[in-house]
Each structure stands twice: as C-alpha cells, then as structure tokens.
Coordinates of C-alpha atoms in Angstrom, one line a residue:
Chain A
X1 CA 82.9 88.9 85.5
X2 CA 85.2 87.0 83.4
X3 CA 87.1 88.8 80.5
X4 CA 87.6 92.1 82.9
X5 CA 91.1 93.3 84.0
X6 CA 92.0 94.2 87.8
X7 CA 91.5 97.5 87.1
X8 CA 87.9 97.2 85.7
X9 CA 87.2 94.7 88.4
X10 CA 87.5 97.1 90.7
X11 CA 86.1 99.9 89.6
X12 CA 83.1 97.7 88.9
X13 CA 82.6 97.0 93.0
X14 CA 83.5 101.0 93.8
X15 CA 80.8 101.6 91.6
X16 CA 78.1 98.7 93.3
X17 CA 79.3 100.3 96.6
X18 CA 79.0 104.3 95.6
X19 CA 75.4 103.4 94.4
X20 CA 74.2 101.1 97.2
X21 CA 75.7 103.3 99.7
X22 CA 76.5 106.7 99.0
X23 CA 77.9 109.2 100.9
X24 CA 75.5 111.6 102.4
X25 CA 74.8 114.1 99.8
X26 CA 76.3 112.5 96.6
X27 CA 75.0 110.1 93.7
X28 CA 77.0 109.0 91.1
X29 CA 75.7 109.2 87.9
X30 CA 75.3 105.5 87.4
X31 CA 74.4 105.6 83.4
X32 CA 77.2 107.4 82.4
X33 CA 79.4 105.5 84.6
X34 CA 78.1 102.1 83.2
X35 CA 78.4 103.1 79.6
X36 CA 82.2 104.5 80.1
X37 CA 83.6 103.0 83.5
X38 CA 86.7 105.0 83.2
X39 CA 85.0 108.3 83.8
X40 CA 82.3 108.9 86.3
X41 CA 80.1 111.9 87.1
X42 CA 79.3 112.8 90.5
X43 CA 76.9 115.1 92.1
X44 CA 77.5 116.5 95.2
X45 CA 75.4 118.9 97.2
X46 CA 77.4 121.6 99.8
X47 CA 77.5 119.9 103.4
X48 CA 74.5 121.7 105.4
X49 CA 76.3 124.5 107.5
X50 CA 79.1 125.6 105.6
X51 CA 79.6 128.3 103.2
X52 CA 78.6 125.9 100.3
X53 CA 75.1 124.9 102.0
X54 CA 72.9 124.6 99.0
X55 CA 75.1 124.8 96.4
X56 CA 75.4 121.9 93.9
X57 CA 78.7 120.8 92.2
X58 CA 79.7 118.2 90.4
X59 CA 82.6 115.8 90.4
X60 CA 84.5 114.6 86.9
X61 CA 86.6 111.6 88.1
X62 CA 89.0 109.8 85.3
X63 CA 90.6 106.5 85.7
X64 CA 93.9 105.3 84.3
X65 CA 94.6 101.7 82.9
X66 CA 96.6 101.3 86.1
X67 CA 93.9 103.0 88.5
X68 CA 94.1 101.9 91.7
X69 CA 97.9 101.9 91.5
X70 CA 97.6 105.6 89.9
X71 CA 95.2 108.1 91.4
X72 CA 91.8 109.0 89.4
X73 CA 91.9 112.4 87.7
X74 CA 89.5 114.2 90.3
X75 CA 88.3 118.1 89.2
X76 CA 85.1 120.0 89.0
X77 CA 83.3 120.4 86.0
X78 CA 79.8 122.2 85.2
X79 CA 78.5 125.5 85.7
X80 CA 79.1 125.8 89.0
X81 CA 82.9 125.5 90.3
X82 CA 83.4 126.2 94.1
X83 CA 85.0 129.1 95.3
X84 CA 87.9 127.7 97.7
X85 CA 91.6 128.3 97.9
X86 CA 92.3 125.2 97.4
X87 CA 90.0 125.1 93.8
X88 CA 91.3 126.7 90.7
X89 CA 89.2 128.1 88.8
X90 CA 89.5 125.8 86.0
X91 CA 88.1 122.9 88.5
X92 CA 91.5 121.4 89.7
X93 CA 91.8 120.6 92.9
X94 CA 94.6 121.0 94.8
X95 CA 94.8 118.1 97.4
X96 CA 97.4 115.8 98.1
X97 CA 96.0 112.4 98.4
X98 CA 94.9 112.8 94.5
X99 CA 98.5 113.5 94.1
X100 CA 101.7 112.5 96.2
X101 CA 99.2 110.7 98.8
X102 CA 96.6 108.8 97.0
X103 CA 97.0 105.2 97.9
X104 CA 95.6 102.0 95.9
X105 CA 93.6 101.3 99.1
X106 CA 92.1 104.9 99.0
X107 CA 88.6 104.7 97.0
X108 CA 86.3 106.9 95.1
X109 CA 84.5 106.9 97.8
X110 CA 87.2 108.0 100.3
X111 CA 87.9 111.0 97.6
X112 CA 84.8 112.6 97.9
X113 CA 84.8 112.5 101.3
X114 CA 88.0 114.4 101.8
X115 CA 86.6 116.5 99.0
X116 CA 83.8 117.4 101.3
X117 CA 85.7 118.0 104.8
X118 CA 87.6 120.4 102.1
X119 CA 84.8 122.1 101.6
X120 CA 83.2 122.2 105.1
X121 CA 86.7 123.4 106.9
X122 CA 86.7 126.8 104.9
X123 CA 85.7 129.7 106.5
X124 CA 85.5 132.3 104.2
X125 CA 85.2 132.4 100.6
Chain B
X1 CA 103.5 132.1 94.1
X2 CA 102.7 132.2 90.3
X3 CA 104.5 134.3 87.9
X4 CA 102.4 137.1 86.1
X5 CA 105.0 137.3 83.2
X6 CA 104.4 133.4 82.0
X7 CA 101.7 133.2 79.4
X8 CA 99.4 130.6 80.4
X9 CA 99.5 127.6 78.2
X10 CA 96.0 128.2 76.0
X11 CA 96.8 124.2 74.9
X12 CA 95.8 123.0 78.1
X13 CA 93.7 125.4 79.9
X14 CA 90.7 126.4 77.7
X15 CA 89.5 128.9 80.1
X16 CA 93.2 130.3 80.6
X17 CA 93.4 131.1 83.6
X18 CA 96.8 132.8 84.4
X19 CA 97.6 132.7 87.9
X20 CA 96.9 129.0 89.4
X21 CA 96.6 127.4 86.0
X22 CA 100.4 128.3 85.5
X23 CA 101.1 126.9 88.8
X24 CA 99.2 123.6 87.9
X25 CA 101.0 123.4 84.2
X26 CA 104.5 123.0 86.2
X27 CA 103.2 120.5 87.8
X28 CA 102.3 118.8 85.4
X29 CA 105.8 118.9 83.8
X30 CA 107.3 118.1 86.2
X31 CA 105.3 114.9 86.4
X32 CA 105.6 114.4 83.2
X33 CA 109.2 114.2 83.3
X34 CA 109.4 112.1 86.5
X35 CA 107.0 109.2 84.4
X36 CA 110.0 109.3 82.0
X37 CA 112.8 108.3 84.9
X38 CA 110.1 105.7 85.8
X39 CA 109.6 104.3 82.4
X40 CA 113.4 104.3 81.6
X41 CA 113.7 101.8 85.0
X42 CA 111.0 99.5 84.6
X43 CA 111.8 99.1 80.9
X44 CA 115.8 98.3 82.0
X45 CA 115.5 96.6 85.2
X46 CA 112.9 93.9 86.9
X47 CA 110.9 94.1 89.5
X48 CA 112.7 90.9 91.0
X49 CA 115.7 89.7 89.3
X50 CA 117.5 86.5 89.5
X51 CA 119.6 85.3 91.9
X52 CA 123.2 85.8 91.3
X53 CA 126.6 85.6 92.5
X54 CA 127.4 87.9 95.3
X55 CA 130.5 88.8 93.9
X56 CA 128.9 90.4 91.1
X57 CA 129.2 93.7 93.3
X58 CA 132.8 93.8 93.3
X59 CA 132.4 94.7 89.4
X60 CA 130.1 97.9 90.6
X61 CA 132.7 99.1 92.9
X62 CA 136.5 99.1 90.8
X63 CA 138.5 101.2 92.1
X64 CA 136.7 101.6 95.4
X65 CA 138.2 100.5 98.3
X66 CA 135.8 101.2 101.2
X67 CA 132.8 99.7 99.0
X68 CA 135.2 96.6 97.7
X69 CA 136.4 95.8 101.3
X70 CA 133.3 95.7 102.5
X71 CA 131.8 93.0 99.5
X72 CA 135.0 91.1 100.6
X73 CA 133.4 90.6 103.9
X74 CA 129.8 90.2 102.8
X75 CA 131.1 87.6 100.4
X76 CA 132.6 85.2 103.5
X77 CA 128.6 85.7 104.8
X78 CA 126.2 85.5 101.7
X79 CA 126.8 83.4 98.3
X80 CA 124.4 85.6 96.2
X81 CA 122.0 88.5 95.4
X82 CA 118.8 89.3 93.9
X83 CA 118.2 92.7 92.5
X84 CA 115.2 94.4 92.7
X85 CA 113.5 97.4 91.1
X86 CA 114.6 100.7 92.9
X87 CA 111.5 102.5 92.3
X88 CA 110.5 103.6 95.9
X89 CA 108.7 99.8 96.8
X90 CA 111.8 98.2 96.8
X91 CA 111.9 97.3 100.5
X92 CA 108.9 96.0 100.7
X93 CA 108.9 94.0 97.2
X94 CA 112.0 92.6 98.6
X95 CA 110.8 91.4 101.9
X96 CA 107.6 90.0 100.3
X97 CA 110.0 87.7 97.8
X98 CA 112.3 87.1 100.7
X99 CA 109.8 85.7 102.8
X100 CA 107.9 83.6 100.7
X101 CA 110.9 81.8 99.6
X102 CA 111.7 81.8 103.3
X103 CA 108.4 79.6 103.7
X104 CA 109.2 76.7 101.9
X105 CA 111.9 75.7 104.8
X106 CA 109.9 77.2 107.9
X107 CA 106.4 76.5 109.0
X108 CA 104.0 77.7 106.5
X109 CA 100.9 77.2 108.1
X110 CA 101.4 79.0 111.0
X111 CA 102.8 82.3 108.5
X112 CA 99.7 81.7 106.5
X113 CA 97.3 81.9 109.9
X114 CA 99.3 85.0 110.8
X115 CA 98.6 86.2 107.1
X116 CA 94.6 85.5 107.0
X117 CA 94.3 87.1 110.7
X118 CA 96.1 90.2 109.3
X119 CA 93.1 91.4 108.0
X120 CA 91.0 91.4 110.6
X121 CA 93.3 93.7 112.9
X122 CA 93.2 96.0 109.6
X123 CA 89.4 96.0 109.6
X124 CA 89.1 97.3 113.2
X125 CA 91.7 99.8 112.4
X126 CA 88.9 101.2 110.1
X127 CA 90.5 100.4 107.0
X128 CA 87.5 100.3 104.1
X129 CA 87.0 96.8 103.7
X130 CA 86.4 96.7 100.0
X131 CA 89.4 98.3 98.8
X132 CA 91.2 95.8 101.6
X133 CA 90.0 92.5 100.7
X134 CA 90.8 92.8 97.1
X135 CA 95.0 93.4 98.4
X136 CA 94.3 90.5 101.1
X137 CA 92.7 88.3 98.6
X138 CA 95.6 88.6 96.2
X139 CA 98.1 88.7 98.7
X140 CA 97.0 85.2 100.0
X141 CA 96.7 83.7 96.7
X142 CA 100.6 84.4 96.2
X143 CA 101.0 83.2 99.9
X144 CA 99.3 79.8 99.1
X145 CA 101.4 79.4 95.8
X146 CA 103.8 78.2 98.4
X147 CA 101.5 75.3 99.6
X148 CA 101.6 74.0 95.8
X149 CA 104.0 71.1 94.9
X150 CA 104.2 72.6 91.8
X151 CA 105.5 75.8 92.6
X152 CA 109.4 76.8 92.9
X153 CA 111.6 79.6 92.4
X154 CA 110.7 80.7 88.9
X155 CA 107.5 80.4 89.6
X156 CA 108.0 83.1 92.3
X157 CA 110.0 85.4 90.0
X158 CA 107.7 85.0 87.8
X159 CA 104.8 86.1 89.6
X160 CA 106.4 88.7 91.5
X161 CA 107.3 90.6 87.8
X162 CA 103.6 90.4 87.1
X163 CA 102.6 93.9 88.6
X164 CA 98.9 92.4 89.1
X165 CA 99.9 90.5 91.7
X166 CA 103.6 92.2 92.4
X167 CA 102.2 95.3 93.0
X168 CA 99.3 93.6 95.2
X169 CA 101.4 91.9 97.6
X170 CA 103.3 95.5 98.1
X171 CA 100.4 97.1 98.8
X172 CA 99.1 94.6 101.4
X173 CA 102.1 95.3 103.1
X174 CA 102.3 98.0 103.8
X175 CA 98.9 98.1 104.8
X176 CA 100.2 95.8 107.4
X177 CA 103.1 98.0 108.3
X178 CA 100.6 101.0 108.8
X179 CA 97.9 98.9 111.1
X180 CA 101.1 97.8 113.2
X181 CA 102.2 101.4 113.3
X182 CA 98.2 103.1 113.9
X183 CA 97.9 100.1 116.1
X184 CA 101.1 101.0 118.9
X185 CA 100.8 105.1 117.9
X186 CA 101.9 106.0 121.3
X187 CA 105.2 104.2 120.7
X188 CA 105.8 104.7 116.9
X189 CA 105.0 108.7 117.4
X190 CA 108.4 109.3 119.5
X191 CA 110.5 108.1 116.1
X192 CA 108.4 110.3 113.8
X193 CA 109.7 113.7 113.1
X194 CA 108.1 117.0 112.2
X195 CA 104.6 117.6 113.4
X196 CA 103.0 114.9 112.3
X197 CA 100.9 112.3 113.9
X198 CA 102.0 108.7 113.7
X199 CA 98.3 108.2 111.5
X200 CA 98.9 111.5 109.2
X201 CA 102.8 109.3 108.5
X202 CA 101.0 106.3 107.2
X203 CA 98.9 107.9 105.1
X204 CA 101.7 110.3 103.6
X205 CA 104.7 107.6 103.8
X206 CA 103.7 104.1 104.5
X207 CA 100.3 103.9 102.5
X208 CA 101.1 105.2 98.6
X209 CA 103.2 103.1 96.4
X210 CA 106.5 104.1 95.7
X211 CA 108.1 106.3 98.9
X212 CA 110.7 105.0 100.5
X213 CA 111.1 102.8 103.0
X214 CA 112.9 103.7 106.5
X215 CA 113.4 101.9 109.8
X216 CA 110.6 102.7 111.1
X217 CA 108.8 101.0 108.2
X218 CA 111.2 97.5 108.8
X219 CA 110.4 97.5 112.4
X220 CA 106.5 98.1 111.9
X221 CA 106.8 95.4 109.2
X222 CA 108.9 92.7 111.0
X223 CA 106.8 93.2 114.5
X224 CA 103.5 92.8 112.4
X225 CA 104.2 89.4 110.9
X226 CA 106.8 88.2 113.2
X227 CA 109.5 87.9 110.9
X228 CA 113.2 88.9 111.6
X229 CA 115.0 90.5 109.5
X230 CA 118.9 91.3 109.1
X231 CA 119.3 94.0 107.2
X232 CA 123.3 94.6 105.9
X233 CA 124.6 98.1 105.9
X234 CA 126.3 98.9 102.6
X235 CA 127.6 102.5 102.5
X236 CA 130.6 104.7 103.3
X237 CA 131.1 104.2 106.9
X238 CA 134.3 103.1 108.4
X239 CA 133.6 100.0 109.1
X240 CA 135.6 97.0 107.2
X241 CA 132.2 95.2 107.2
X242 CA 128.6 96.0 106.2
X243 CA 127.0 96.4 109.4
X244 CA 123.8 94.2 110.5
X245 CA 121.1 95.7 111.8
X246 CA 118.4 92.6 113.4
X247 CA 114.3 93.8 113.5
X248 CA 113.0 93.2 115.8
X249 CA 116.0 93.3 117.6
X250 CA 115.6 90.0 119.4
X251 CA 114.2 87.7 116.4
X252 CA 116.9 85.4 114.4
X253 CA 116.5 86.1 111.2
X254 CA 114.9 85.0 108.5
X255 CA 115.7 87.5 105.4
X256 CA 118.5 89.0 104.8
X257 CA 118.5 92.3 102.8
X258 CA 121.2 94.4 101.3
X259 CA 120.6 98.5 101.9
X260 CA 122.5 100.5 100.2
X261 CA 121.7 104.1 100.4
X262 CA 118.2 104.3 99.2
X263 CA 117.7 100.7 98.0
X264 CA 116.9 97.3 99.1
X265 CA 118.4 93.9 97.5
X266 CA 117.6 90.4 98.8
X267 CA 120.6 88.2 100.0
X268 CA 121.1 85.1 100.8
X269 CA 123.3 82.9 103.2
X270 CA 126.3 80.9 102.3

C-alpha cells in the first residue's frame, strides 16, 4: 500500500471492513467507492419496525484531504429522501457527530449506525 | 426558527428549499468563516514552537502589573517556554511533547508498557478497534522515537509540527482521557455539569479535536498514564505568584504547563 497518504490508508481499511462486515441492512457500493475513494454510496434499507420499515435510502458520504481529522460530508441523495425532523428536504442531515462531534476515531461505519438509531427513534413522520 | 423573508440561496441549494435550507446556508457561513480564524493561526503560529526564554512573557505584558509580577515569580521557578498552537488541542499537544521529552531522563520502558497496555483497556471499553489501532499504532511509533540514539529535541519538534503524526498522538489521547473517564463514570459524573452522562461528555468534549481542555480532562489524563503534572496558573487573580495546581494531587511532577486563560504552554524548570 505504498504511495497512499494517511487519509487514503484509512479509508481503504473502512472500506475492507464496511464490505466484509456491514451493518445489518446496508452495503456500500463497492465499485463506485473503489473507482473514487473519496465519495462512497451507501444503501440502506429502513430498520424493520419503524416508520421507515421497507423503505430504501441511500447514503452520499464525501471525504476531505484531511478526513478522519475532518468529518465526511454525510446527506441523502436519490429518489427517496426520508421524511424526519431531523432530514431536510434537500438530504442534509442534521446530526451532531457529523458536525461539532465527529471524532477521528468515529468511522463510516459508526455514521450509519447513528444514522439508523435516528431513524428508528422517530415516532411520527 | 428560519426566516420566511431570506431568499434561499438558489447557488447552493438546487432544489431551493426555503425554510431548513436557509437555516443550513448560515451554517455554513458561519463555518466558513471560523476555517478562516483557523487558517490565519496555523499559517502564523506552530503547532510546537521552540523553547525560549521565560522572560519573553514580560514583553506580552508592558504595562501590566498583576500579569508582570506574576512572570517575576515564575521566572525565579522556570528558565523557559515553549508555545504551542491555541487551536482547542493545545493541552493535550502540550502534554504529549512535555512528556516525551520527559522520557529521555525517567524510565522509558516502564512508560512505554503503560502506553502498549493502553490499548487494551480502550478495546474493552468498546472502542472500534480499527479506527483505534491506527491512533495507537502512531502514537507508539512517536513513543519509541525516544528509544532511538538518534533522536533529540529537534527531532521531537519536528515530528510534533507534522500533523500526521501531531495530530495522531492528540487523538490517542484523548482517547486515553475518555477510557479513564468511561472507565471510573461513577466518580467523574459528580464534576460534570448539565445533564449529561459522564459517556455523552467524552463523546461531545473529550473525543473531537479541537475543544478545550478542562480539569477534568488533566485529571483523567494524568491518572491514566500516571504522570504528574503541575500546571501554573497565569491569570488575574490576586495572587503575587502563578498558582500551581498538582494532578493527580499526590504525584511529583513531571510536566510543567503554563495555563493561561484558555491556553496551554509547556515550561520548563530552572
């Protein structure tokens, strides 16, 4: 892996690890990813029992030259944008680790599963 | 909580969304204008400086009595300074410098044993272990520098201004600071204010890069690797002297830091 910066190191093993072991529920688009590492698409299907049980979405995430230091751009693109308080209509999402929070030893992985309890804690659309 | 009579800004919201999108677009301004502060301080001033005189603070503070009396005093204690960045890591840059340098005259195997161990007590904590190893990993590469023959003060500076490792080292600690804190939660949670619980704190104010460092963040840090540290009091208290603070309280100390308000230098003793 010689010839790679810190950055793309990293987001080389996040990407082994999403597509070894995904969440339940998600798969990253592992073409795309490979052919631009810096922006990944995600699917993710609504956690069974919630409002968004059978719904699909998917997840844009953008990395910086300095990603993990600075947090990935996270927002939902596609057809179908979730209905939440906390999800503009546009596909931001309004969450604080992917702001203020967001730690360099937070992951991809770790993202999408806050994304998800987000999801799953609403009660009405 | 948005304001109907802003247009929404069509440049960087196809859809254009009024309500929420507006909201979002502030943010982002306000961002954008908090990257410039940042920019202007890491182009201007280095993550860890070079050691210099002590009296050099006298210079800051013409004019001032309370502040000049007070170098007078840390002057007949300390011989010189080292700056560090003020961007919000400065307390825990500082202590990571502080302490390597420390380990050239104390026993640097049993620090390093302490170090490698670290990351086991983080692992049962339920930190990811990926995302972990590569800050442990680079943490104990700079650790082992130490070890080197080779290796000597500029070599420290100058891996400690090289954010791929700088930045590393930062992180790891305060990953260590927040498994020492998760770790003795029943203690930690009677200094933590608000509502919070002592695990919502690390992840909001010990975990992310660039906030602040408080007390509760030196003690946490100190207890976890066993290092003392005094830290000098620099502001506009009565006091004639800058007043020492030991963590944890009944360790001799092995760094000295400077504090004042909001920032962390490193000193040294005469």
């Amino acid at each position: 892996m010689a010839g790679l910066s810190p950055s793309e190191r990293r987001l080389q093993k996040e990407l082994m690890s999403l597509m070894k072991e995904p969440p339940p529920g998600m798969e990253v688009d592992s073409d795309k990813a490979e052919q631009n590492l810096n922006l990944w698409t995600i699917h993710m299907k609504g956690a069974e029992g919630t409002l968004y049980d059978g719904e699909e979405f998917q997840l844009q995430f953008k990395f910086g030259p300095k990603y993990p230091f600075d947090s990935p751009e996270v927002t939902f693109v596609g057809n179908n944008i979730p209905v939440h308080p906390h999800v503009y209509s546009n596909g931001h999402i309004c969450l604080s680790i992917l702001t203020d929070d967001w730690s360099p030893a937070l992951s991809v992985q770790s993202v999408c599963l806050s994304i998800v309890s987000m999801l799953s804690s609403c009660k009405e659309k | 909580m948005a304001d109907d009579n802003i247009e929404p800004d069509q440049a960087s919201f196809d859809k254009g969304y009024s309500e929420d999108a507006n909201q979002v677009n502030q943010d982002d301004l306000i961002l954008q204008q908090s990257k410039n502060i940042e920019k202007e301080i890491s182009d201007s001033i280095m993550l860890v400086g070079d050691k210099e005189d002590i009296m050099v603070l006298e210079q800051q503070y013409i004019g001032d009595e309370v502040y000049k009396g007070k170098v007078k005093d840390l002057a007949r204690k300390y011989s010189n300074l080292r700056r560090t960045r003020p961007d919000g890591n400065c307390f825990f840059r500082s202590f990571g410098f502080a302490l390597l340098e420390s380990l050239y005259h104390l026993e640097f195997n049993s620090f390093r044993l302490i170090a490698e161990k670290s990351k086991d007590k983080l692992l049962e904590l339920g930190f990811q272990k990926f995302t972990l190893e590569d800050f442990h990993d680079q943490f104990m590469e700079v650790v082992n520098l130490i070890s080197k023959p080779e290796t000597n003060e500029d070599t420290l500076v100058e891996v400690f201004n090289n954010k791929d490792y700088s930045d590393y080292v930062v992180v790891y600690l305060r990953l260590i600071a927040s498994g020492q804190l998760q770790q003795d939660a029943d203690f930690y949670q009677n200094f933590i204010e608000g509502n919070r619980t002592v695990f919502e704190f690390c992840r909001q104010e010990v975990e992310p890069m660039f906030k602040e460092s408080d007390h509760i963040h030196i003690i946490a840090l100190s207890t976890a690797l066993d290092v003392g540290v005094r830290v000098r009091y620099m502001d506009r208290g009565d006091s004639t002297e800058a007043i020492a603070h030991d963590f944890p309280e009944d360790k001799p100390p092995q760094i000295h830091l400077l504090y004042r308000p909001g920032h962390y230098d490193i000193l040294y003793p005469l």
